[in-house]
Amino acid sequence: MDIALLLTSTVTLAGGIPLTLLLTFASLLAGLVISVPLAFMRASSRRWLSLPVLAYTYVLRGTPLLVQLFIIYYGLGQIGFIRSSVLWVALREPFWCCLIAFSLNGAAYTTEIFRGGIQSVAPGMIEAAQAVGMSPLQIKRRIIFPIAFRSVLPSYANEVISLVKATSLASTVTLLEITGLSRKLVSETFAPYEIFIAAGVLYLGLTFLLTGAFHMLEAQLNGAPRAKSKPGRVALSQVAHEQ
């Protein structure tokens, strides 16, 4: 192994970290905006609300992300009315195609994660919130979602880490994030061993930092003894006080 090349490659590939993080966090934000309302629909007992969301999550989770990316990047451009519409301004750019694919795919997984958390909230908490006169929207915003988010945080953290690694697929549509730079560097140096080890080290470092950040967030959310033992009751008492 060429240690000098390994170190040089690590420094060079670090230039792809900003794009990797931009894709990750932009997709997470878009996916979160999409998944929260879908999670409540998915958890609903009304089948006309839950079944369309189930179909969406089933299709997006049941097909490879790479296939979804290729359909958006290569497939949509073959449709005439899309090429002649304002959508083509975004869809002709690989960054926006990746962002759309990652957001929709991540939203499907996040929807199911949040759905499980929402359904795990004790009915007594909801009944108590109704008893103090809270509206359905207030109950969802102040009681159900905070408790659900806290309970599913470890699963959501795993989804975030998976998305970081999934951004490597952006290299297949010419984006020069970490993996894209690695492939470019390999074509120039013909030294895949050292270069892809360097890429793996960078991904491992990002995973380590994100894991630590989520551990800190989880510790902060569960820091107070009362909140840790009875999070729903504490949240409800605080909300009742605000009322």
mmCIF file of N, CA, C and O in Angstrom, residues 194-233:
data_model
loop_
_atom_site.group_PDB
_atom_site.id
_atom_site.type_symbol
_atom_site.label_atom_id
_atom_site.label_comp_id
_atom_site.label_asym_id
_atom_site.label_seq_id
_atom_site.Cartn_x
_atom_site.Cartn_y
_atom_site.Cartn_z
ATOM 1 N N GLU A 194 -5.902 2.292 -2.732
ATOM 2 C CA GLU A 194 -5.669 3.375 -1.787
ATOM 3 C C GLU A 194 -6.782 4.413 -1.822
ATOM 4 O O GLU A 194 -7.214 4.938 -0.786
ATOM 5 N N ILE A 195 -7.287 4.693 -3.015
ATOM 6 C CA ILE A 195 -8.267 5.768 -3.161
ATOM 7 C C ILE A 195 -9.594 5.385 -2.522
ATOM 8 O O ILE A 195 -10.212 6.191 -1.798
ATOM 9 N N PHE A 196 -10.052 4.166 -2.742
ATOM 10 C CA PHE A 196 -11.334 3.783 -2.156
ATOM 11 C C PHE A 196 -11.217 3.517 -0.658
ATOM 12 O O PHE A 196 -12.212 3.644 0.077
ATOM 13 N N ILE A 197 -10.032 3.168 -0.183
ATOM 14 C CA ILE A 197 -9.830 3.107 1.269
ATOM 15 C C ILE A 197 -9.959 4.507 1.857
ATOM 16 O O ILE A 197 -10.594 4.706 2.906
ATOM 17 N N ALA A 198 -9.384 5.483 1.172
ATOM 18 C CA ALA A 198 -9.492 6.869 1.629
ATOM 19 C C ALA A 198 -10.953 7.318 1.652
ATOM 20 O O ALA A 198 -11.408 7.977 2.599
ATOM 21 N N ALA A 199 -11.709 6.956 0.615
ATOM 22 C CA ALA A 199 -13.137 7.296 0.581
ATOM 23 C C ALA A 199 -13.880 6.639 1.748
ATOM 24 O O ALA A 199 -14.724 7.266 2.393
ATOM 25 N N GLY A 200 -13.563 5.372 2.002
ATOM 26 C CA GLY A 200 -14.209 4.676 3.114
ATOM 27 C C GLY A 200 -13.897 5.330 4.455
ATOM 28 O O GLY A 200 -14.776 5.411 5.326
ATOM 29 N N VAL A 201 -12.671 5.798 4.617
ATOM 30 C CA VAL A 201 -12.298 6.483 5.861
ATOM 31 C C VAL A 201 -13.124 7.750 6.043
ATOM 32 O O VAL A 201 -13.593 8.056 7.149
ATOM 33 N N LEU A 202 -13.335 8.498 4.961
ATOM 34 C CA LEU A 202 -14.119 9.734 5.056
ATOM 35 C C LEU A 202 -15.577 9.436 5.400
ATOM 36 O O LEU A 202 -16.176 10.120 6.246
ATOM 37 N N TYR A 203 -16.160 8.435 4.757
ATOM 38 C CA TYR A 203 -17.536 8.056 5.096
ATOM 39 C C TYR A 203 -17.631 7.580 6.543
ATOM 40 O O TYR A 203 -18.611 7.875 7.247
ATOM 41 N N LEU A 204 -16.624 6.840 6.971
ATOM 42 C CA LEU A 204 -16.612 6.367 8.363
ATOM 43 C C LEU A 204 -16.544 7.538 9.327
ATOM 44 O O LEU A 204 -17.219 7.540 10.370
ATOM 45 N N GLY A 205 -15.755 8.554 8.986
ATOM 46 C CA GLY A 205 -15.661 9.733 9.835
ATOM 47 C C GLY A 205 -16.981 10.484 9.918
ATOM 48 O O GLY A 205 -17.394 10.917 11.000
ATOM 49 N N LEU A 206 -17.656 10.637 8.768
ATOM 50 C CA LEU A 206 -18.961 11.304 8.777
ATOM 51 C C LEU A 206 -19.977 10.519 9.604
ATOM 52 O O LEU A 206 -20.766 11.103 10.352
ATOM 53 N N THR A 207 -19.945 9.198 9.468
ATOM 54 C CA THR A 207 -20.857 8.359 10.244
ATOM 55 C C THR A 207 -20.591 8.501 11.738
ATOM 56 O O THR A 207 -21.522 8.595 12.546
ATOM 57 N N PHE A 208 -19.319 8.545 12.107
ATOM 58 C CA PHE A 208 -18.943 8.698 13.515
ATOM 59 C C PHE A 208 -19.463 10.020 14.074
ATOM 60 O O PHE A 208 -20.031 10.073 15.178
ATOM 61 N N LEU A 209 -19.314 11.104 13.316
ATOM 62 C CA LEU A 209 -19.763 12.415 13.782
ATOM 63 C C LEU A 209 -21.288 12.468 13.911
ATOM 64 O O LEU A 209 -21.826 13.006 14.892
ATOM 65 N N LEU A 210 -21.996 11.926 12.933
ATOM 66 C CA LEU A 210 -23.452 11.941 12.987
ATOM 67 C C LEU A 210 -23.982 11.072 14.121
ATOM 68 O O LEU A 210 -24.941 11.436 14.799
ATOM 69 N N THR A 211 -23.350 9.918 14.319
ATOM 70 C CA THR A 211 -23.757 9.054 15.426
ATOM 71 C C THR A 211 -23.579 9.762 16.763
ATOM 72 O O THR A 211 -24.460 9.711 17.637
ATOM 73 N N GLY A 212 -22.447 10.444 16.926
ATOM 74 C CA GLY A 212 -22.222 11.202 18.152
ATOM 75 C C GLY A 212 -23.237 12.317 18.343
ATOM 76 O O GLY A 212 -23.717 12.556 19.457
ATOM 77 N N ALA A 213 -23.587 12.997 17.235
ATOM 78 C CA ALA A 213 -24.568 14.081 17.321
ATOM 79 C C ALA A 213 -25.932 13.559 17.753
ATOM 80 O O ALA A 213 -26.620 14.178 18.586
ATOM 81 N N PHE A 214 -26.338 12.410 17.225
ATOM 82 C CA PHE A 214 -27.635 11.853 17.604
ATOM 83 C C PHE A 214 -27.612 11.327 19.031
ATOM 84 O O PHE A 214 -28.631 11.409 19.735
ATOM 85 N N HIS A 215 -26.484 10.805 19.475
ATOM 86 C CA HIS A 215 -26.388 10.375 20.879
ATOM 87 C C HIS A 215 -26.533 11.578 21.810
ATOM 88 O O HIS A 215 -27.201 11.496 22.856
ATOM 89 N N MET A 216 -25.925 12.698 21.432
ATOM 90 C CA MET A 216 -26.044 13.913 22.237
ATOM 91 C C MET A 216 -27.485 14.413 22.250
ATOM 92 O O MET A 216 -28.002 14.830 23.292
ATOM 93 N N LEU A 217 -28.140 14.374 21.078
ATOM 94 C CA LEU A 217 -29.529 14.810 21.007
ATOM 95 C C LEU A 217 -30.432 13.922 21.849
ATOM 96 O O LEU A 217 -31.316 14.408 22.577
ATOM 97 N N GLU A 218 -30.202 12.621 21.769
ATOM 98 C CA GLU A 218 -31.017 11.686 22.550
ATOM 99 C C GLU A 218 -30.805 11.891 24.040
ATOM 100 O O GLU A 218 -31.753 11.863 24.831
ATOM 101 N N ALA A 219 -29.541 12.136 24.430
ATOM 102 C CA ALA A 219 -29.259 12.378 25.841
ATOM 103 C C ALA A 219 -29.900 13.674 26.315
ATOM 104 O O ALA A 219 -30.395 13.763 27.441
ATOM 105 N N GLN A 220 -29.919 14.681 25.439
ATOM 106 C CA GLN A 220 -30.537 15.949 25.811
ATOM 107 C C GLN A 220 -32.047 15.812 25.961
ATOM 108 O O GLN A 220 -32.642 16.356 26.889
ATOM 109 N N LEU A 221 -32.680 15.088 25.038
ATOM 110 C CA LEU A 221 -34.126 14.910 25.113
ATOM 111 C C LEU A 221 -34.543 14.094 26.328
ATOM 112 O O LEU A 221 -35.622 14.290 26.873
ATOM 113 N N ASN A 222 -33.671 13.169 26.740
ATOM 114 C CA ASN A 222 -33.990 12.303 27.875
ATOM 115 C C ASN A 222 -33.205 12.693 29.123
ATOM 116 O O ASN A 222 -33.073 11.899 30.048
ATOM 117 N N GLY A 223 -32.697 13.907 29.147
ATOM 118 C CA GLY A 223 -31.796 14.310 30.231
ATOM 119 C C GLY A 223 -32.467 14.459 31.568
ATOM 120 O O GLY A 223 -31.968 13.976 32.588
ATOM 121 N N ALA A 224 -33.631 15.123 31.593
ATOM 122 C CA ALA A 224 -34.308 15.349 32.877
ATOM 123 C C ALA A 224 -34.942 14.056 33.355
ATOM 124 O O ALA A 224 -35.613 13.365 32.590
ATOM 125 N N PRO A 225 -34.759 13.658 34.621
ATOM 126 C CA PRO A 225 -35.322 12.401 35.127
ATOM 127 C C PRO A 225 -36.824 12.307 34.938
ATOM 128 O O PRO A 225 -37.347 11.271 34.562
ATOM 129 N N ARG A 226 -37.533 13.405 35.164
ATOM 130 C CA ARG A 226 -38.989 13.332 35.027
ATOM 131 C C ARG A 226 -39.375 13.103 33.573
ATOM 132 O O ARG A 226 -40.265 12.328 33.258
ATOM 133 N N ALA A 227 -38.683 13.812 32.674
ATOM 134 C CA ALA A 227 -39.006 13.653 31.255
ATOM 135 C C ALA A 227 -38.661 12.262 30.786
ATOM 136 O O ALA A 227 -39.300 11.708 29.907
ATOM 137 N N LYS A 228 -37.623 11.673 31.400
ATOM 138 C CA LYS A 228 -37.221 10.336 30.964
ATOM 139 C C LYS A 228 -38.209 9.287 31.424
ATOM 140 O O LYS A 228 -38.535 8.350 30.704
ATOM 141 N N SER A 229 -38.727 9.429 32.630
ATOM 142 C CA SER A 229 -39.608 8.400 33.155
ATOM 143 C C SER A 229 -41.022 8.510 32.617
ATOM 144 O O SER A 229 -41.653 7.513 32.331
ATOM 145 N N LYS A 230 -41.494 9.761 32.455
ATOM 146 C CA LYS A 230 -42.871 9.947 31.996
ATOM 147 C C LYS A 230 -42.915 11.113 31.013
ATOM 148 O O LYS A 230 -43.414 12.200 31.323
ATOM 149 N N PRO A 231 -42.338 10.909 29.798
ATOM 150 C CA PRO A 231 -42.235 12.015 28.864
ATOM 151 C C PRO A 231 -43.588 12.559 28.457
ATOM 152 O O PRO A 231 -43.775 13.753 28.325
ATOM 153 N N GLY A 232 -44.559 11.692 28.217
ATOM 154 C CA GLY A 232 -45.865 12.145 27.771
ATOM 155 C C GLY A 232 -46.568 12.961 28.838
ATOM 156 O O GLY A 232 -47.176 13.989 28.567
ATOM 157 N N ARG A 233 -46.474 12.506 30.112
ATOM 158 C CA ARG A 233 -47.177 13.203 31.184
ATOM 159 C C ARG A 233 -46.566 14.580 31.422
ATOM 160 O O ARG A 233 -47.266 15.557 31.641
#
